[in-house]
Coordinates of C-alpha atoms in Angstrom, one line a residue:
M1 CA -70.3 -119.6 19.2
V2 CA -69.5 -118.2 15.8
N3 CA -71.4 -115.1 14.7
L4 CA -71.8 -115.0 10.9
T5 CA -72.8 -111.3 10.8
I6 CA -70.5 -108.3 10.9
S7 CA -71.1 -104.7 11.8
M8 CA -68.6 -101.9 11.7
P9 CA -69.3 -98.7 13.6
P10 CA -67.9 -95.7 11.7
L11 CA -66.2 -94.5 14.9
F12 CA -63.7 -97.4 14.6
L13 CA -62.6 -96.1 11.2
L14 CA -62.0 -92.6 12.5
L15 CA -60.1 -93.8 15.5
T16 CA -57.8 -96.1 13.4
C17 CA -56.1 -93.0 12.1
L18 CA -55.5 -91.7 15.6
A19 CA -54.2 -94.9 17.2
P20 CA -50.9 -94.4 19.0
L21 CA -49.2 -97.4 17.5
L22 CA -45.8 -98.4 18.8
A23 CA -43.1 -97.9 16.2
S24 CA -41.5 -101.2 15.5
A25 CA -37.8 -101.9 14.9
G26 CA -38.8 -105.2 13.4
H27 CA -39.6 -108.5 14.9
D28 CA -37.6 -111.7 15.2
Y29 CA -40.0 -114.0 13.2
R30 CA -37.6 -116.9 13.6
Q31 CA -37.8 -116.7 17.4
A32 CA -41.6 -116.3 17.2
L33 CA -41.8 -119.4 14.9
T34 CA -39.8 -121.5 17.2
K35 CA -41.9 -120.5 20.2
S36 CA -45.2 -121.0 18.3
I37 CA -44.3 -124.6 17.7
L38 CA -43.2 -125.2 21.3
F39 CA -46.8 -124.4 22.4
F40 CA -48.0 -127.7 20.9
E41 CA -45.8 -129.7 23.1
A42 CA -47.4 -128.1 26.1
Q43 CA -50.8 -129.3 24.8
R44 CA -49.8 -132.9 24.3
S45 CA -51.9 -135.6 26.0
G46 CA -50.7 -139.2 26.5
Y47 CA -47.2 -140.6 27.0
L48 CA -44.7 -137.8 26.3
P49 CA -41.7 -138.6 24.2
R50 CA -38.1 -138.5 25.4
N51 CA -37.4 -135.4 23.3
Q52 CA -40.2 -133.5 25.0
R53 CA -38.9 -129.9 25.3
I54 CA -41.7 -128.4 27.5
T55 CA -40.3 -130.2 30.6
W56 CA -42.9 -129.0 33.2
R57 CA -45.5 -131.3 31.5
A58 CA -45.7 -135.1 32.2
N59 CA -47.8 -138.0 31.0
S60 CA -51.6 -137.6 31.2
G61 CA -54.9 -139.1 30.0
L62 CA -53.4 -142.6 30.0
N63 CA -56.7 -144.4 30.3
D64 CA -58.5 -142.4 27.6
G65 CA -60.8 -144.6 25.6
K66 CA -60.4 -147.6 27.8
A67 CA -64.0 -147.7 29.0
S68 CA -65.1 -147.8 25.4
G69 CA -62.7 -150.6 24.5
V70 CA -60.5 -148.4 22.3
D71 CA -57.1 -146.8 22.8
L72 CA -57.5 -143.0 22.6
V73 CA -54.3 -142.1 24.4
G74 CA -52.6 -139.1 22.8
G75 CA -53.7 -136.1 20.8
Y76 CA -54.0 -132.5 22.0
Y77 CA -55.9 -130.6 24.6
D78 CA -57.5 -127.8 22.6
A79 CA -57.0 -124.9 24.9
G80 CA -56.7 -124.2 28.7
D81 CA -58.8 -127.2 29.8
N82 CA -58.2 -130.9 29.6
V83 CA -60.9 -132.0 27.0
K84 CA -59.9 -133.4 23.7
F85 CA -62.3 -131.9 21.1
G86 CA -62.0 -133.6 17.7
L87 CA -63.2 -130.8 15.4
P88 CA -60.8 -128.0 16.5
M89 CA -58.0 -130.6 16.8
A90 CA -58.5 -131.7 13.2
F91 CA -58.6 -128.2 11.9
T92 CA -55.3 -127.5 13.9
V93 CA -53.6 -130.4 12.1
T94 CA -55.0 -129.4 8.7
M95 CA -53.6 -125.9 9.1
M96 CA -50.2 -127.1 10.4
S97 CA -50.0 -129.4 7.4
W98 CA -50.9 -126.6 5.0
S99 CA -48.2 -124.4 6.6
I100 CA -45.6 -127.1 5.9
L101 CA -46.8 -127.7 2.4
E102 CA -46.5 -124.1 1.4
Y103 CA -43.5 -123.1 3.5
G104 CA -41.6 -126.2 4.2
K105 CA -38.4 -124.7 2.7
Q106 CA -38.6 -121.8 5.1
L107 CA -39.4 -124.0 8.0
A108 CA -36.3 -126.1 7.2
A109 CA -34.1 -123.0 6.8
N110 CA -35.1 -122.1 10.4
G111 CA -34.4 -125.6 11.7
E112 CA -38.1 -126.1 12.5
L113 CA -39.4 -128.5 9.8
G114 CA -38.8 -131.6 11.9
H115 CA -40.5 -130.0 14.9
A116 CA -43.5 -129.0 12.8
M117 CA -43.8 -132.5 11.3
E118 CA -43.6 -134.0 14.8
A119 CA -46.5 -131.7 15.8
V120 CA -48.6 -132.9 12.9
K121 CA -47.8 -136.5 13.6
W122 CA -48.8 -136.2 17.2
G123 CA -52.3 -135.3 15.9
T124 CA -52.5 -137.8 13.1
D125 CA -51.3 -140.7 15.3
Y126 CA -54.3 -140.0 17.5
F127 CA -56.7 -139.7 14.6
I128 CA -55.7 -143.1 13.4
K129 CA -56.6 -144.5 16.8
A130 CA -59.8 -142.5 16.8
H131 CA -60.9 -144.0 13.5
P132 CA -60.9 -147.8 14.3
S133 CA -63.3 -148.8 11.5
P134 CA -64.4 -147.0 8.2
N135 CA -67.7 -145.6 9.6
V136 CA -66.7 -144.9 13.2
L137 CA -64.8 -141.8 14.5
Y138 CA -64.3 -140.8 18.1
G139 CA -64.8 -137.1 18.3
E140 CA -64.3 -136.1 21.9
V141 CA -62.7 -137.4 25.1
G142 CA -63.9 -135.8 28.3
D143 CA -66.8 -133.6 29.0
G144 CA -66.6 -129.9 29.1
N145 CA -69.1 -129.4 31.9
S146 CA -67.4 -131.7 34.4
D147 CA -63.9 -130.6 33.2
H148 CA -64.7 -126.9 33.7
Y149 CA -66.0 -127.6 37.2
C150 CA -62.4 -128.6 38.2
W151 CA -59.1 -126.7 38.0
Q152 CA -56.4 -129.5 37.8
R153 CA -53.2 -130.3 36.0
P154 CA -53.7 -132.7 33.2
E155 CA -51.5 -135.1 35.2
D156 CA -53.9 -135.0 38.1
M157 CA -57.3 -134.8 36.4
T158 CA -60.1 -136.8 38.0
T159 CA -62.9 -135.8 35.7
D160 CA -65.0 -138.0 33.5
R161 CA -62.9 -139.2 30.5
R162 CA -65.8 -140.7 28.6
A163 CA -65.3 -141.0 24.8
Y164 CA -67.9 -139.9 22.3
R165 CA -68.2 -141.1 18.7
V166 CA -70.0 -140.6 15.5
D167 CA -71.2 -143.6 13.3
P168 CA -73.9 -144.3 10.7
S169 CA -76.7 -144.1 13.3
N170 CA -75.2 -140.9 14.9
P171 CA -73.5 -139.1 12.0
G172 CA -71.1 -136.2 12.1
S173 CA -70.2 -135.1 8.6
D174 CA -68.4 -131.9 9.7
L175 CA -66.2 -133.8 12.2
A176 CA -65.5 -136.6 9.8
G177 CA -65.0 -134.2 6.9
E178 CA -62.5 -132.1 8.8
T179 CA -60.6 -135.1 10.0
A180 CA -60.5 -136.4 6.4
A181 CA -59.0 -133.0 5.4
A182 CA -56.4 -133.3 8.1
M183 CA -55.4 -136.8 7.1
A184 CA -55.2 -135.9 3.4
A185 CA -53.1 -132.8 4.0
A186 CA -50.8 -134.7 6.4
S187 CA -50.4 -137.5 3.8
L188 CA -48.8 -134.9 1.5
V189 CA -46.5 -133.7 4.3
F190 CA -45.2 -137.3 4.9
R191 CA -45.2 -138.4 1.3
R192 CA -41.5 -138.0 0.7
Y193 CA -40.3 -138.7 4.3
N194 CA -42.4 -141.6 5.4
P195 CA -44.2 -143.0 2.3
S196 CA -45.9 -146.0 4.2
Y197 CA -47.3 -143.6 6.8
S198 CA -48.5 -141.3 4.1
V199 CA -50.4 -144.1 2.4
Q200 CA -52.0 -145.0 5.7
L201 CA -53.1 -141.5 6.3
L202 CA -54.6 -141.2 2.8
S203 CA -56.5 -144.5 3.3
H204 CA -58.1 -143.1 6.4
A205 CA -58.8 -139.8 4.7
R206 CA -60.7 -141.6 1.8
Q207 CA -62.7 -143.7 4.2
L208 CA -63.6 -140.7 6.4
F209 CA -64.7 -138.6 3.4
E210 CA -66.9 -141.5 2.2
F211 CA -68.4 -141.9 5.7
A212 CA -69.0 -138.1 6.0
D213 CA -70.6 -137.8 2.6
K214 CA -72.8 -141.0 2.9
Y215 CA -74.1 -140.5 6.4
R216 CA -74.9 -136.8 6.6
G217 CA -75.6 -134.9 9.8
K218 CA -74.1 -132.4 12.2
Y219 CA -71.7 -133.9 14.7
D220 CA -73.0 -131.8 17.6
S221 CA -76.4 -133.4 17.1
S222 CA -74.7 -136.7 17.9
I223 CA -72.1 -135.6 20.4
T224 CA -74.4 -133.2 22.2
V225 CA -71.9 -132.4 25.0
A226 CA -69.9 -130.4 22.4
Q227 CA -72.7 -128.0 21.6
K228 CA -71.8 -125.6 24.4
Y229 CA -68.1 -125.5 23.4
Y230 CA -67.7 -126.2 19.7
Q231 CA -71.1 -125.9 18.1
S232 CA -71.1 -126.4 14.3
V233 CA -72.9 -123.3 13.3
S234 CA -71.9 -123.5 9.6
G235 CA -73.2 -127.0 9.2
Y236 CA -71.2 -129.7 7.3
N237 CA -71.3 -128.6 3.6
D238 CA -68.1 -126.5 4.0
E239 CA -66.3 -129.5 5.6
L240 CA -67.4 -131.8 2.8
L241 CA -66.0 -129.4 0.2
W242 CA -62.9 -128.8 2.3
A243 CA -62.2 -132.5 2.5
A244 CA -62.8 -133.0 -1.2
A245 CA -60.4 -130.2 -2.0
W246 CA -57.7 -131.7 0.2
L247 CA -58.2 -135.1 -1.3
Y248 CA -58.0 -133.7 -4.8
R249 CA -54.8 -131.9 -3.9
A250 CA -53.4 -135.2 -2.4
T251 CA -54.5 -137.6 -5.1
N252 CA -55.3 -135.7 -8.3
N253 CA -58.3 -138.1 -8.5
Q254 CA -61.0 -137.1 -10.9
Y255 CA -63.7 -138.1 -8.4
Y256 CA -62.8 -135.3 -6.0
L257 CA -62.5 -132.8 -8.8
N258 CA -66.0 -133.8 -9.9
Y259 CA -67.3 -133.4 -6.4
L260 CA -65.9 -129.8 -6.2
G261 CA -67.3 -129.0 -9.6
N262 CA -70.7 -130.5 -9.3
N263 CA -71.4 -129.5 -5.7
G264 CA -69.9 -126.0 -5.6
D265 CA -73.2 -124.3 -6.1
S266 CA -75.5 -126.5 -4.0
M267 CA -73.1 -126.6 -1.1
G268 CA -72.2 -123.0 -1.0
G269 CA -68.6 -123.1 -2.2
T270 CA -69.4 -120.7 -5.0
G271 CA -72.1 -118.8 -3.2
W272 CA -71.0 -118.0 0.3
A273 CA -69.0 -114.7 0.4
M274 CA -67.2 -115.0 3.8
T275 CA -65.4 -112.6 6.1
E276 CA -64.3 -115.4 8.5
F277 CA -62.2 -118.5 8.3
S278 CA -62.1 -120.7 11.4
W279 CA -62.4 -124.2 12.9
D280 CA -66.1 -124.0 12.2
V281 CA -66.4 -122.0 8.9
K282 CA -64.2 -123.4 6.1
Y283 CA -65.6 -121.7 3.0
A284 CA -62.8 -119.2 2.6
G285 CA -60.2 -121.9 3.0
V286 CA -62.0 -124.1 0.3
Q287 CA -62.2 -121.1 -2.0
T288 CA -58.6 -120.3 -1.6
L289 CA -57.5 -123.9 -2.3
V290 CA -59.8 -124.1 -5.4
A291 CA -58.4 -120.8 -6.6
K292 CA -55.0 -122.3 -6.5
F293 CA -56.2 -125.3 -8.6
L294 CA -57.6 -122.8 -11.1
M295 CA -54.2 -120.9 -11.3
Q296 CA -52.5 -124.3 -11.7
G297 CA -54.8 -125.3 -14.5
R298 CA -56.1 -128.2 -12.6
T299 CA -59.8 -127.5 -13.3
G300 CA -60.8 -130.1 -16.0
K301 CA -64.1 -129.0 -17.4
Y302 CA -65.0 -126.9 -14.3
A303 CA -63.0 -123.8 -15.1
S304 CA -66.1 -121.5 -15.0
T305 CA -67.2 -123.1 -11.6
F306 CA -63.7 -122.8 -10.2
E307 CA -63.7 -119.1 -11.3
K308 CA -66.7 -118.5 -9.0
Y309 CA -64.8 -120.1 -6.1
K310 CA -61.9 -117.8 -6.8
Q311 CA -64.2 -114.7 -6.9
K312 CA -65.4 -115.6 -3.4
A313 CA -61.8 -116.2 -2.2
E314 CA -60.9 -112.7 -3.4
F315 CA -64.0 -111.3 -1.7
F316 CA -62.5 -112.6 1.6
M317 CA -59.1 -111.0 0.8
C318 CA -60.6 -107.7 -0.1
S319 CA -62.9 -107.6 2.9
C320 CA -59.9 -108.2 5.2
L321 CA -58.0 -105.4 3.5
G322 CA -60.9 -103.0 3.8
K323 CA -61.2 -102.7 0.1
G324 CA -64.3 -104.7 -0.6
T325 CA -68.0 -104.2 -0.5
R326 CA -68.4 -105.6 3.0
N327 CA -65.3 -105.1 5.1
V328 CA -64.3 -106.7 8.4
Q329 CA -64.3 -104.6 11.5
R330 CA -61.0 -103.4 12.9
T331 CA -59.9 -102.1 16.3
P332 CA -58.6 -98.5 16.5
G333 CA -55.1 -100.1 16.4
G334 CA -55.8 -101.8 13.1
L335 CA -56.5 -105.4 14.3
I336 CA -59.1 -107.5 12.5
F337 CA -61.9 -107.9 15.0
R338 CA -64.6 -110.6 14.8
Q339 CA -65.7 -111.3 18.4
R340 CA -64.7 -110.6 21.9
W341 CA -64.1 -114.2 22.8
N342 CA -60.7 -115.4 21.4
N343 CA -60.6 -113.0 18.6
L344 CA -57.0 -113.8 17.6
Q345 CA -58.1 -117.1 16.2
F346 CA -59.7 -115.2 13.3
V347 CA -56.7 -113.0 12.9
T348 CA -54.1 -115.8 12.5
S349 CA -56.3 -117.8 10.1
A350 CA -57.1 -114.8 8.0
S351 CA -53.4 -113.8 7.9
F352 CA -52.5 -117.3 6.7
L353 CA -55.0 -117.2 3.8
M354 CA -53.8 -113.7 2.8
T355 CA -50.2 -114.8 2.9
V356 CA -50.6 -117.9 0.7
Y357 CA -52.9 -116.1 -1.6
S358 CA -50.3 -113.3 -2.0
D359 CA -47.8 -116.0 -3.1
Y360 CA -50.3 -117.6 -5.4
L361 CA -50.9 -114.3 -7.1
A362 CA -47.2 -113.5 -7.3
S363 CA -46.5 -116.9 -8.8
S364 CA -49.2 -116.4 -11.5
G365 CA -48.3 -112.8 -12.2
R366 CA -51.7 -111.5 -11.2
S367 CA -53.1 -108.9 -8.8
L368 CA -56.1 -108.9 -6.5
N369 CA -59.2 -107.4 -8.0
C370 CA -61.1 -105.5 -5.2
A371 CA -64.1 -103.2 -5.4
S372 CA -61.8 -100.2 -4.7
G373 CA -59.3 -101.3 -7.4
N374 CA -56.4 -103.7 -8.0
V375 CA -54.2 -104.7 -5.1
S376 CA -50.7 -106.0 -5.6
P377 CA -49.7 -109.3 -4.0
S378 CA -47.1 -107.5 -1.9
A379 CA -49.8 -105.2 -0.5
L380 CA -51.8 -108.3 0.6
L381 CA -48.7 -109.8 2.3
S382 CA -48.0 -106.5 3.9
F383 CA -51.4 -106.4 5.5
A384 CA -51.0 -109.9 6.8
K385 CA -47.6 -108.9 8.2
S386 CA -49.3 -105.9 10.0
Q387 CA -51.7 -108.3 11.8
I388 CA -48.8 -110.6 12.9
D389 CA -46.8 -107.5 14.0
Y390 CA -49.8 -106.4 16.1
I391 CA -49.9 -109.8 17.8
L392 CA -46.2 -109.6 18.5
G393 CA -46.4 -106.2 20.1
D394 CA -47.0 -103.4 17.6
N395 CA -50.2 -102.2 19.2
P396 CA -51.5 -99.4 21.4
R397 CA -50.7 -101.4 24.6
A398 CA -47.2 -102.5 23.3
T399 CA -48.3 -106.0 24.5
S400 CA -47.2 -109.2 22.9
Y401 CA -50.1 -111.7 22.7
M402 CA -47.6 -114.5 22.3
V403 CA -46.6 -115.8 25.7
G404 CA -42.8 -115.7 26.2
Y405 CA -42.2 -113.4 23.2
G406 CA -40.9 -109.9 24.0
S407 CA -40.9 -108.5 27.5
N408 CA -44.5 -107.5 27.9
Y409 CA -46.8 -110.6 27.5
P410 CA -49.6 -112.2 29.4
R411 CA -48.5 -113.7 32.8
Q412 CA -51.8 -115.0 34.1
V413 CA -52.9 -117.3 31.2
H414 CA -56.2 -119.1 31.6
H415 CA -54.6 -122.5 31.4
R416 CA -54.7 -125.2 34.0
G417 CA -51.3 -126.7 33.3
S418 CA -49.3 -123.5 33.2
S419 CA -51.1 -121.9 36.2
I420 CA -50.4 -124.9 38.6
V421 CA -47.0 -125.8 39.8
S422 CA -45.4 -128.6 37.8
I423 CA -46.0 -132.1 39.1
K424 CA -42.2 -132.6 38.7
V425 CA -41.6 -129.7 41.2
D426 CA -44.4 -130.6 43.6
S427 CA -46.1 -134.0 43.2
K428 CA -48.8 -133.3 45.8
F429 CA -52.1 -134.1 44.3
V430 CA -54.2 -131.0 43.2
T431 CA -57.9 -131.7 43.9
C432 CA -60.7 -130.7 41.6
R433 CA -62.0 -127.7 43.6
G434 CA -58.7 -127.2 45.5
G435 CA -57.1 -126.1 42.3
Y436 CA -59.5 -123.2 42.0
A437 CA -58.9 -122.1 45.6
T438 CA -55.1 -122.4 45.5
W439 CA -54.0 -121.8 42.0
F440 CA -56.8 -120.2 39.9
S441 CA -57.4 -117.4 42.3
R442 CA -53.7 -116.5 42.7
K443 CA -52.8 -113.0 41.5
A444 CA -49.2 -114.0 40.8
S445 CA -47.7 -115.0 37.4
D446 CA -48.0 -118.5 36.2
P447 CA -45.4 -120.9 37.7
N448 CA -44.9 -122.4 34.2
L449 CA -44.2 -120.5 31.1
L450 CA -46.7 -121.5 28.3
T451 CA -44.1 -120.6 25.6
G452 CA -45.5 -119.6 22.3
A453 CA -49.2 -119.6 23.2
I454 CA -51.4 -117.1 21.4
V455 CA -54.0 -116.0 23.8
G456 CA -57.5 -114.7 23.0
G457 CA -56.3 -111.1 22.6
P458 CA -57.7 -107.6 23.0
D459 CA -61.3 -106.3 22.7
A460 CA -62.7 -104.1 20.0
Y461 CA -61.0 -101.1 21.5
D462 CA -57.5 -102.7 21.9
N463 CA -58.0 -103.2 25.6
F464 CA -56.7 -106.2 27.4
A465 CA -56.8 -107.4 31.0
D466 CA -54.2 -109.9 32.0
H467 CA -56.3 -111.9 34.6
R468 CA -56.6 -115.6 34.8
D469 CA -60.4 -115.5 35.1
N470 CA -60.6 -113.4 32.0
Y471 CA -60.9 -116.5 29.8
E472 CA -62.2 -114.5 26.8
Q473 CA -58.9 -112.7 26.4
T474 CA -56.3 -114.8 28.2
E475 CA -57.1 -118.4 27.1
P476 CA -54.9 -119.8 24.4
A477 CA -55.9 -122.5 21.8
T478 CA -54.1 -124.8 19.4
Y479 CA -56.0 -123.4 16.4
N480 CA -54.8 -119.9 17.2
N481 CA -51.2 -121.1 16.7
A482 CA -51.6 -123.5 13.8
P483 CA -51.9 -121.0 11.0
L484 CA -48.9 -119.0 12.4
L485 CA -46.5 -121.7 11.5
G486 CA -46.8 -120.9 7.8
V487 CA -47.1 -117.1 8.2
L488 CA -44.1 -116.8 10.5
A489 CA -42.0 -119.1 8.3
R490 CA -42.9 -117.0 5.3
L491 CA -42.1 -113.7 7.1
S492 CA -38.8 -115.0 8.4
A493 CA -37.7 -115.6 4.8
G494 CA -38.2 -111.9 3.8
G495 CA -39.1 -111.0 0.2
G496 CA -36.6 -113.0 -1.8
G497 CA -35.8 -116.6 -2.8
R498 CA -39.4 -117.8 -3.1
L499 CA -40.3 -120.7 -5.2
N500 CA -43.3 -120.8 -7.5
H501 CA -46.2 -121.7 -5.3
L502 CA -48.1 -123.1 -8.2
L503 CA -45.6 -125.9 -8.9
P504 CA -47.2 -129.3 -8.2
E505 CA -46.4 -131.0 -4.9
V506 CA -46.6 -134.4 -6.5
V507 CA -44.0 -134.4 -9.3
P508 CA -45.7 -135.6 -12.5
T509 CA -44.4 -138.4 -14.7
P510 CA -42.1 -136.9 -17.3
K511 CA -43.8 -136.6 -20.7
Q512 CA -40.5 -136.9 -22.5
T513 CA -37.6 -139.3 -22.0
V514 CA -35.0 -137.8 -19.8
T515 CA -31.3 -138.6 -20.1
R516 CA -30.4 -139.7 -16.6
P517 CA -26.8 -139.0 -15.4
S518 CA -24.8 -141.8 -13.9
P519 CA -25.0 -141.9 -10.1
A520 CA -22.3 -139.7 -8.6
S521 CA -20.7 -141.1 -5.4
V522 CA -18.9 -139.0 -2.8
S523 CA -17.3 -140.7 0.2
S524 CA -15.3 -139.8 3.3
T525 CA -12.6 -142.2 4.1
G526 CA -14.6 -144.9 2.5
Q527 CA -17.1 -145.0 5.4
I528 CA -20.1 -143.1 3.9
S529 CA -21.2 -142.9 0.3
V530 CA -23.7 -140.5 -1.3
Q531 CA -25.4 -141.5 -4.5
Q532 CA -27.5 -139.2 -6.5
K533 CA -29.8 -139.8 -9.4
L534 CA -32.3 -137.8 -11.4
T535 CA -35.8 -139.3 -10.9
A536 CA -38.1 -136.9 -12.8
S537 CA -38.3 -133.7 -14.8
W538 CA -41.1 -131.5 -16.1
D539 CA -41.6 -128.2 -17.9
F540 CA -43.4 -125.3 -16.3
K541 CA -43.8 -121.9 -18.0
G542 CA -40.8 -122.5 -20.3
R543 CA -38.5 -123.7 -17.5
T544 CA -37.4 -127.3 -16.9
Y545 CA -37.4 -128.6 -13.3
Y546 CA -35.6 -131.7 -12.0
R547 CA -36.2 -133.9 -9.1
Y548 CA -33.0 -135.6 -7.7
S549 CA -32.9 -138.4 -5.1
A550 CA -29.8 -138.8 -2.9
L551 CA -29.0 -141.9 -0.9
V552 CA -26.6 -141.7 2.0
T553 CA -25.3 -145.1 3.0
N554 CA -23.3 -146.1 6.1
R555 CA -20.7 -148.5 4.7
S556 CA -18.8 -148.8 8.1
T557 CA -19.4 -151.5 10.7
R558 CA -20.4 -149.0 13.3
T559 CA -23.3 -146.5 13.8
V560 CA -22.9 -143.0 12.3
K561 CA -23.8 -140.1 14.4
D562 CA -23.6 -136.3 14.1
L563 CA -23.5 -136.5 10.4
K564 CA -23.0 -133.2 8.6
L565 CA -23.3 -132.8 4.8
S566 CA -22.2 -129.9 2.7
I567 CA -24.6 -129.2 -0.2
L568 CA -23.5 -126.6 -2.7
K569 CA -25.2 -125.3 -5.9
L570 CA -28.6 -126.0 -4.4
Y571 CA -31.3 -123.7 -5.9
G572 CA -34.5 -125.2 -4.7
P573 CA -36.3 -127.0 -1.8
L574 CA -34.8 -130.0 -0.1
W575 CA -36.8 -132.7 1.9
G576 CA -35.5 -135.3 4.3
L577 CA -32.7 -133.5 6.1
S578 CA -32.5 -130.7 8.7
K579 CA -30.6 -127.5 8.2
S580 CA -28.0 -126.6 10.8
G581 CA -26.1 -123.4 10.0
D582 CA -24.3 -124.0 6.6
S583 CA -24.7 -127.8 6.9
Y584 CA -27.4 -130.4 6.6
T585 CA -27.9 -133.0 9.3
F586 CA -30.2 -136.0 10.1
P587 CA -33.9 -135.2 10.3
A588 CA -35.3 -135.0 13.9
W589 CA -36.7 -138.5 13.7
A590 CA -33.4 -140.2 12.6
Q591 CA -30.5 -139.1 14.8
S592 CA -28.2 -141.9 13.7
L593 CA -27.6 -144.3 10.9
P594 CA -26.8 -147.9 11.7
S595 CA -24.2 -150.0 9.8
G596 CA -25.3 -150.9 6.3
K597 CA -28.4 -148.7 6.4
S598 CA -29.3 -145.8 4.2
I599 CA -31.3 -142.6 4.4
E600 CA -32.8 -140.8 1.4
F601 CA -33.4 -137.2 0.7
V602 CA -34.7 -135.4 -2.3
Y603 CA -34.5 -131.9 -3.8
I604 CA -35.9 -130.0 -6.7
H605 CA -34.4 -127.2 -8.8
S606 CA -33.9 -126.2 -12.4
S607 CA -30.2 -126.9 -12.5
P608 CA -27.8 -129.8 -12.7
Q609 CA -27.4 -131.9 -9.6
A610 CA -26.0 -130.2 -6.5
D611 CA -22.5 -130.8 -5.1
I612 CA -22.9 -133.0 -2.0
S613 CA -20.0 -134.0 0.3
V614 CA -19.6 -135.3 3.8
S615 CA -18.1 -132.7 6.0
N616 CA -18.2 -134.4 9.4
Y617 CA -19.5 -137.4 11.3
K618 CA -18.8 -139.7 14.3
L619 CA -18.7 -143.4 14.6
D620 CA -20.3 -144.9 17.6

């Protein structure tokens, strides 16, 4: 349950100065990023794909939804149990999508953009199934009470897999609103890579927002079995504003701008000064998004209202930094502390907001205005980095709270799948209660490594007990990891080479006629051609940016594999290819190019077109 009040005993402030912090030689953020994405593969439900990298998992939940006459196979288990809870799952997808939208270039540079997009799509494919008609949304599969009575692998579970839904008679505005936000954010992620899928996601997002707004009510009043596990304490107004903000970002439609402007005061967007951002409480996220719109000049007639959103966003940032009028509590070791149960969820989500807001401020040439004085964007990013470094091991215990990162990390994770021998190693059926007797009570390390999982973390005094039954500290969750994708990608890039974060994601129609260069073709032995063309340009702060489209065509009679492209004189982001060393290769979802087929990629920079050549390929 979320606690909306905060207290900070003065003793903590005194002890902070005395904490014996481990001196860090620096962290491998790239490795941590790779591992953080792998965790989502361990949480997959349904039929696992052939490229599944967490090999100790197998298919599970294959009859989900069948009793209700709907296909609900797929999606994610939220934490260490086998229930699929819709609200935290949707927030997870929204935050993964936001990470990609802000730091896609950095993810690509680390070779992780394809994996991150696959993680998003695993969630959105499920949401499409869970939204079979405009005013129906399935929000839970399985029951927490019966599920927690058993300790079984997902592959063995015998618990009730009943599906629960919201509809006009049983509304769930918070659930539908968050799912709308997830679909809208993901539609932006896939806009350049899979346009038809993007359109499909946006259609679902629009319908879900209309459903959430028209039939108002808290989802846990309709899906009462969720109350014990994911109670909607903050209500649904924050999710309605959150969904409207994401739909405005995705569509630039005046309707959603009006919604944010006209309802900001009555729904709390301009009034709530928050010190928490989580799967339940979205106000700080809304306020950060709207602050970006303000800095981009996308306010219409609502500039004064959006300024109030921004003030509340900055209240959150200042509170996290300890420079506001009501500051968050910290442990003696310097970690943001909200509650004893899974505290790290609040740390990762706050770190993400501070990271993106730092880049927004830097892009606009502004600083953060706190009660104790102005704070530079770099100082805001530095504090976010300190929180991530704490998670990765710079803390009084010298413990990494990411499983598999470093040498000292939790070995007895409160997680059914990782704590029970893989079904591929021992196919003997694990019974409901037998799992507790045989596996839960074991004092040994987990037989399967839950790579990349962020566990609940230490208590208010930096203490941590690595015991499987200590679920408050050793249970992981998808929404712990989701914000990390963006933060780790950003930290892996260091301080240089950032693009302006206030540039539009959707390239606007050029206001002036642009002279388009003739397509430039590059070929290798006549088998593969590369054609480039300028598709748009726009001016931003006295600088002209260009969007180029490049079409790679297989002109041979055989299938092209292992294609490598050399791209020189590239000074901006590129979408549609994967980076491998100094070369670019097929994206993760297109490992070959059949005869006569083409694949398109695009890039943006403020220079003439890049030099693209084919450096290597194989014909199959």
